[in-house]
GROMACS .gro file of C-alpha atoms in nm:
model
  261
    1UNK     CA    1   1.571   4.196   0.639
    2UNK     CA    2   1.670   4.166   0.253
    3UNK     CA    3   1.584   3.763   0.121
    4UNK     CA    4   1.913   3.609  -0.001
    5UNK     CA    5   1.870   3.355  -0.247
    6UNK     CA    6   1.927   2.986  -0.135
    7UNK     CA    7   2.265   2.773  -0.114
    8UNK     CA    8   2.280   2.566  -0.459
    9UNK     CA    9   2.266   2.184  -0.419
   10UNK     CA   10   2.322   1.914  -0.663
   11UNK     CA   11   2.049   1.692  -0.718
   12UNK     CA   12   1.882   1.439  -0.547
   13UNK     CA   13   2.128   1.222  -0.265
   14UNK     CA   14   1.866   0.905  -0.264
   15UNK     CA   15   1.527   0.801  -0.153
   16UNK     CA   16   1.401   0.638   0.108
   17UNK     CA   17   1.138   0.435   0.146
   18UNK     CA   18   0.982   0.260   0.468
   19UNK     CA   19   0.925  -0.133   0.454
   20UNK     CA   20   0.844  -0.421   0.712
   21UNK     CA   21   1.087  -0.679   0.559
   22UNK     CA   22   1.412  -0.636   0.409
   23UNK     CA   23   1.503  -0.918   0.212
   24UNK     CA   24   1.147  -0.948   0.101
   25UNK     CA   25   1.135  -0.589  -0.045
   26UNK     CA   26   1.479  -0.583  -0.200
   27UNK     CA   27   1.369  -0.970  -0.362
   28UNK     CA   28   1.037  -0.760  -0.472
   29UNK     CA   29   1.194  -0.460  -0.580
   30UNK     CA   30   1.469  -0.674  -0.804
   31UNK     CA   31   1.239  -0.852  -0.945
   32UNK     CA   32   1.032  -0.562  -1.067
   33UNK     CA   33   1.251  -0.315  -1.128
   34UNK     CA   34   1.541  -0.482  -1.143
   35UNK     CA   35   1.736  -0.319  -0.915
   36UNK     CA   36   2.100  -0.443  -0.739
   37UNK     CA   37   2.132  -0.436  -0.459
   38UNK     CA   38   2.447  -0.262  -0.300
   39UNK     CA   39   2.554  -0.464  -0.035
   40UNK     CA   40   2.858  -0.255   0.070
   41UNK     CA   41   2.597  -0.019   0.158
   42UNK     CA   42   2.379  -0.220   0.427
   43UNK     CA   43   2.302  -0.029   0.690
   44UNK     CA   44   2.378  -0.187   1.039
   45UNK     CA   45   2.356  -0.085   1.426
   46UNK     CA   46   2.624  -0.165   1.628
   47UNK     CA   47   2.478  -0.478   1.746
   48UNK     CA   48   2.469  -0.611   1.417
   49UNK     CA   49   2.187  -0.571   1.326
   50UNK     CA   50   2.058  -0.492   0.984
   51UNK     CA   51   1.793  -0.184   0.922
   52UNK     CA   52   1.846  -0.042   0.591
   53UNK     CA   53   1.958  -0.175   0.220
   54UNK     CA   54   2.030   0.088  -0.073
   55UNK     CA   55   1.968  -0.043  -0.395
   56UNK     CA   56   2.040   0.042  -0.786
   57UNK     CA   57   1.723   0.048  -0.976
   58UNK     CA   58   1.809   0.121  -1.347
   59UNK     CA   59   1.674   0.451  -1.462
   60UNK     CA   60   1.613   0.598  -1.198
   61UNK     CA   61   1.916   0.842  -1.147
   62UNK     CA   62   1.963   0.797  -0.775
   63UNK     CA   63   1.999   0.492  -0.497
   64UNK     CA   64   1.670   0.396  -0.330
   65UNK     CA   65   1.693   0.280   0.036
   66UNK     CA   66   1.458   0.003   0.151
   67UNK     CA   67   1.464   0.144   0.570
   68UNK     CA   68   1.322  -0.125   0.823
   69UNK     CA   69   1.015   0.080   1.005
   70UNK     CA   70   0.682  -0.156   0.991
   71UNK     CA   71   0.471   0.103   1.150
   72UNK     CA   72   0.538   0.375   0.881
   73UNK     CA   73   0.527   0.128   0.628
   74UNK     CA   74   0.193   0.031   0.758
   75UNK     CA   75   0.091   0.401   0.779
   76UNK     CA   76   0.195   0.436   0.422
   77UNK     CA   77  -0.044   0.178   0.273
   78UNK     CA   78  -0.186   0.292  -0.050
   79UNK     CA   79   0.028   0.627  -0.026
   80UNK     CA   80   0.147   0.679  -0.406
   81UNK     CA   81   0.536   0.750  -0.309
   82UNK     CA   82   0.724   0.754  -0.629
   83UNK     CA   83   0.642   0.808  -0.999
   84UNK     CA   84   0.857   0.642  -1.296
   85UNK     CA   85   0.828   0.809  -1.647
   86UNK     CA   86   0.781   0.556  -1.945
   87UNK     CA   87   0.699   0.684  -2.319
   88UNK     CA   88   0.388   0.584  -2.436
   89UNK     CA   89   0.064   0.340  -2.382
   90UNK     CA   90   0.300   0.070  -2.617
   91UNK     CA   91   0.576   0.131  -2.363
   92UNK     CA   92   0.344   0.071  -2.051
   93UNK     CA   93   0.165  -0.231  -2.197
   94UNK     CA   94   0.493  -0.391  -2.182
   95UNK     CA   95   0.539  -0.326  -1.834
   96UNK     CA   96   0.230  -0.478  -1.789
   97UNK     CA   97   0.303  -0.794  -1.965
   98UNK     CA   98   0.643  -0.800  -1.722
   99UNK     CA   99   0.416  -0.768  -1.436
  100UNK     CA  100   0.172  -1.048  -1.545
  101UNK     CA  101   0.465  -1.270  -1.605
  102UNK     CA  102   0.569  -1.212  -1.281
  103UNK     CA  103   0.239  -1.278  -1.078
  104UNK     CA  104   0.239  -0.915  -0.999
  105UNK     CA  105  -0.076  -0.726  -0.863
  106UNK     CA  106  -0.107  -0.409  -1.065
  107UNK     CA  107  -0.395  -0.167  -1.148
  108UNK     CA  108  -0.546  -0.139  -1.554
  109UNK     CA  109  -0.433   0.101  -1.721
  110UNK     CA  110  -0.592   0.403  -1.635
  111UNK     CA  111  -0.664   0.762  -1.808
  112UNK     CA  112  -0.498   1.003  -1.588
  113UNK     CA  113  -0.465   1.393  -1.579
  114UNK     CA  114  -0.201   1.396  -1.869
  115UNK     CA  115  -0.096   1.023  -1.973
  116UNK     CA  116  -0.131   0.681  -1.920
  117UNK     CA  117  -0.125   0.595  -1.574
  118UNK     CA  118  -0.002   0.201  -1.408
  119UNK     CA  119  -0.056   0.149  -1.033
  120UNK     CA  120   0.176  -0.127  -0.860
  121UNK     CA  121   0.131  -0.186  -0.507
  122UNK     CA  122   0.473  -0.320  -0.335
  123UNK     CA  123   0.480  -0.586  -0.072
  124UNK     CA  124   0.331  -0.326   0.188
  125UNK     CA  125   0.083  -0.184  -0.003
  126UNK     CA  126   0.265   0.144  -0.111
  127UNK     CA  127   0.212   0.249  -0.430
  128UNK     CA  128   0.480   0.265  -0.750
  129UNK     CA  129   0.331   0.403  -1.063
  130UNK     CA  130   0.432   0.376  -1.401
  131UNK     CA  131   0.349   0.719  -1.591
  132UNK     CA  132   0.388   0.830  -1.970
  133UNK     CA  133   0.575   1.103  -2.065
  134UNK     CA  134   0.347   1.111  -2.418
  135UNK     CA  135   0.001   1.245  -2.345
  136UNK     CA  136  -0.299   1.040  -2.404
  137UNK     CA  137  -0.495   1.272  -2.585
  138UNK     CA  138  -0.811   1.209  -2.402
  139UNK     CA  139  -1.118   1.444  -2.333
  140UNK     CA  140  -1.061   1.548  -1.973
  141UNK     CA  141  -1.394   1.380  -1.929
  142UNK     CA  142  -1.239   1.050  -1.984
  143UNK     CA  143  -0.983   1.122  -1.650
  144UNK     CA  144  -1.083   0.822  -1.413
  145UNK     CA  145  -1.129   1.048  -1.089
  146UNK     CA  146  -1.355   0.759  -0.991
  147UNK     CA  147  -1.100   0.501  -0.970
  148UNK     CA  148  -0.938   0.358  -0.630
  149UNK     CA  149  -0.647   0.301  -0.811
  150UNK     CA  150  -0.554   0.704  -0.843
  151UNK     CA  151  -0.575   0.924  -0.527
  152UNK     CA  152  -0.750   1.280  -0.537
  153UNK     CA  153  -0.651   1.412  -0.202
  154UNK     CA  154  -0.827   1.364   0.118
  155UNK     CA  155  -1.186   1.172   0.110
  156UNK     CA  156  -1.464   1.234   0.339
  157UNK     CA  157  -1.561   0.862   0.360
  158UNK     CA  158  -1.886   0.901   0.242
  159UNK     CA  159  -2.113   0.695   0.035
  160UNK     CA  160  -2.258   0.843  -0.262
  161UNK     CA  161  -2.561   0.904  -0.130
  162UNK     CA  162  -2.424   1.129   0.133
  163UNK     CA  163  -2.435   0.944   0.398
  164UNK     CA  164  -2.090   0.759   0.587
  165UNK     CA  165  -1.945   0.478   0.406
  166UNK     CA  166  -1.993   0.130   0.675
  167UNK     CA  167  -1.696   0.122   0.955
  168UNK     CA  168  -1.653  -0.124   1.223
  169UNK     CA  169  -1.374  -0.240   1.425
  170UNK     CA  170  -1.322  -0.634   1.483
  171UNK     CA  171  -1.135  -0.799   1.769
  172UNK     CA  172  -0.968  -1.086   1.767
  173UNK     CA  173  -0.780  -1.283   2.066
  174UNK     CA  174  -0.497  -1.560   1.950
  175UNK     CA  175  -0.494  -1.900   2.084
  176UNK     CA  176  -0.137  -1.989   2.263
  177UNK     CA  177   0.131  -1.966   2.073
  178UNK     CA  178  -0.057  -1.873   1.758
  179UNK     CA  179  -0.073  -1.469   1.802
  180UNK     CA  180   0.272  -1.371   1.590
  181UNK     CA  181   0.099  -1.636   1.315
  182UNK     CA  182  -0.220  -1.447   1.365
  183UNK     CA  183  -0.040  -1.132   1.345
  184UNK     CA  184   0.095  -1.182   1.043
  185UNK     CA  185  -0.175  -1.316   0.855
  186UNK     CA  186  -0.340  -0.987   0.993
  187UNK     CA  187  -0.095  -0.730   0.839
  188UNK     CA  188  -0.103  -0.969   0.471
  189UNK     CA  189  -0.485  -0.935   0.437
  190UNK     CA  190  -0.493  -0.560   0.583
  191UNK     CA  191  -0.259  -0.488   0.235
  192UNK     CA  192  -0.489  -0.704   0.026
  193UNK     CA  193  -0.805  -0.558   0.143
  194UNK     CA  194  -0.682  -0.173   0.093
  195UNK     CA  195  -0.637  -0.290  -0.291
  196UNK     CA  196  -0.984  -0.350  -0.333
  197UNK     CA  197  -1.252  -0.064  -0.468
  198UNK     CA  198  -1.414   0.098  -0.193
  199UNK     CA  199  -1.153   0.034   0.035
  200UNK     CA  200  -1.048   0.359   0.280
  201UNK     CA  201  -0.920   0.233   0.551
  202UNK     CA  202  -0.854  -0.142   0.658
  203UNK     CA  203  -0.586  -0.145   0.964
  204UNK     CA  204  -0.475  -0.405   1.171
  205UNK     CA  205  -0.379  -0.319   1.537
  206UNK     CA  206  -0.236  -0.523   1.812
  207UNK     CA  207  -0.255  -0.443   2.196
  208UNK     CA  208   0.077  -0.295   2.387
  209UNK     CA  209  -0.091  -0.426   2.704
  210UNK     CA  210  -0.228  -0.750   2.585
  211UNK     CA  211   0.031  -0.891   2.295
  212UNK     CA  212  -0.232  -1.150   2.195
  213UNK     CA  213  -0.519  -0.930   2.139
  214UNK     CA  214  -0.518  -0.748   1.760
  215UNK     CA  215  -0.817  -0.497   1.704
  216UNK     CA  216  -0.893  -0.462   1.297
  217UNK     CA  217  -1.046  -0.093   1.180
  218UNK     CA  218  -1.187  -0.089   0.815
  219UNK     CA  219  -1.392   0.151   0.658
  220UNK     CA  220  -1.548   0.122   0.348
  221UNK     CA  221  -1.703   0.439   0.028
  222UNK     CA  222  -2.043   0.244   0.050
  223UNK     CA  223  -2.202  -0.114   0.155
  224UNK     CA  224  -2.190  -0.238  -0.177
  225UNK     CA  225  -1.780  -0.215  -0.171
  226UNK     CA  226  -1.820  -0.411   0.176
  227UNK     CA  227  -2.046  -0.689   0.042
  228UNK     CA  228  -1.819  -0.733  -0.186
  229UNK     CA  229  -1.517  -0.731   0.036
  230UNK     CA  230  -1.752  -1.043   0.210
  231UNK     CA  231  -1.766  -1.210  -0.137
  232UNK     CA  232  -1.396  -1.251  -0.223
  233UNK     CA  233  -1.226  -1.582  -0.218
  234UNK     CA  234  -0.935  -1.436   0.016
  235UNK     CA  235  -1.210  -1.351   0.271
  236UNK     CA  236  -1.344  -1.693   0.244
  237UNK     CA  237  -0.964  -1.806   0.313
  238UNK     CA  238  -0.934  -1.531   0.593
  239UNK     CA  239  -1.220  -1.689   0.782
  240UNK     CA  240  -1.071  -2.059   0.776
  241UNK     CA  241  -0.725  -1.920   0.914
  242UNK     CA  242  -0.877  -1.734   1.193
  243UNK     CA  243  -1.070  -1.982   1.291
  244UNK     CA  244  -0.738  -2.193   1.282
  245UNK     CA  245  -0.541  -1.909   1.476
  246UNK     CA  246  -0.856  -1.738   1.714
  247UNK     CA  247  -0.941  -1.817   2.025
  248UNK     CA  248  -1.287  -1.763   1.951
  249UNK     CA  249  -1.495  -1.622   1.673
  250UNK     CA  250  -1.405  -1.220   1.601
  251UNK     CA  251  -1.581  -0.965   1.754
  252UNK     CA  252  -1.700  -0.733   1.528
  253UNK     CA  253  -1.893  -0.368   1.620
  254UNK     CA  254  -2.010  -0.138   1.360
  255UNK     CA  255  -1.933   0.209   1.418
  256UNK     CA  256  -2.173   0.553   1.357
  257UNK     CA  257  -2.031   0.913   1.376
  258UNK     CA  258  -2.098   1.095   1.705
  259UNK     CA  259  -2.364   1.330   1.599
  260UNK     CA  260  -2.376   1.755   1.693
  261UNK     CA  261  -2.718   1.889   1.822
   0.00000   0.00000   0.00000
């Protein structure tokens, strides 16, 4: 059978992206951005009810839709899912000072493979960069493979030393009535912890059989990120709330790899 080259198409239609909270993302992504949103555009079932929002974010060439699916967004955390071109390190410095002004969490800037790299984590934890079109002239020894804030492909969860980063799962039962408060505050401080250095995995989980149950897996590159996970002020605050919202203290098992003879 001869190949045939491929149908032509015209560009890009839009992009989607997954998100646990409408309004809050579009507010987010307005404020950041800038974008408009395009209300002829919302996207709902016949019942009513709203699941997507398409908005107009300057520059970028195409409409971006905001789609209402928690569990992918939660998947998603820390997945890098679009990539904005700015001109130089003067150019992203600015967008740093617009972040700062707006109490936005944001990486440094970092040395990347060709520019200036800026990492800014949206309201579930997925991950908008800012990147420069000028290169930053750097030895390629200076690239910050290192840093938590720029992903090289799958890790292998292990500690420096060769041995597996710490892992544990925690369980946690809500008092009645509290478990959609304890849920939430769950899901916040699973996106806040996957921010921090060290961080692979930190997912909150909550049982189909028993709705008031919520089972919290976290694994960290090495003990010292977890200690210092322990250390933060938000844990400090984490404890107080659960103790607030928890039938009893959490349950928490570390966890070892099943080892081959």
């Amino acid at each position: 059978m001869n190949p045939t080259a491929p149908p032509a198409f015209s560009g890009i239609h839009h992009i989607k992206l997954p998100v646990t909270d409408l309004e809050r993302s579009a507010r987010w992504y307005g404020a950041v951005l800038g974008a408009r949103r395009l209300a002829e555009l919302d996207h709902h079932r016949p019942d009513g009810i709203l699941f997507a929002v398409v908005l107009d974010v300057p520059g970028l060439g195409t409409p971006l839709e905001l789609r209402l699916d928690p569990a992918t967004a939660s998947t998603l955390q820390g997945y890098d899912f679009l990539t904005l071109a700015v001109d130089d390190r003067s150019a992203l410095d600015a967008w740093t000072a617009h972040l700062d002004t707006l109490g936005i969490t944001h990486s440094p800037p970092l040395v990347a493979l060709a520019g200036w790299l800026l990492v800014v984590p949206d309201p579930d934890g997925q991950r908008l960069r800012l990147y420069t079109t000028t290169p930053h002239g750097l030895d390629a020894s200076r690239v910050e493979y290192d840093s938590p804030w720029i992903g090289t492909g799958p890790t292998t969860g292990r500690a420096h030393d060769g041995e597996p980063g710490p892992r544990g799962i925690t369980t946690l039962t809500a008092r009645p009535g509290k478990d959609r408060e304890l849920e939430l505050l769950l899901s916040e401080f699973a996106i806040a912890a996957h921010r921090e250095s060290g961080c692979l995995a930190f997912r909150a989980h909550r049982g189909q059989q028993t709705p008031g149950t919520f089972i919290v897996y976290e694994e960290w590159a090495s003990q010292q990120a977890l200690d210092a996970h322990h250390a933060t002020p938000r844990m400090d605050r984490f404890r107080t709330d659960v103790a607030r919202l928890a039938a009893s203290p959490p349950r928490t098992q570390p966890l070892v790899p099943c080892r081959r003879r």
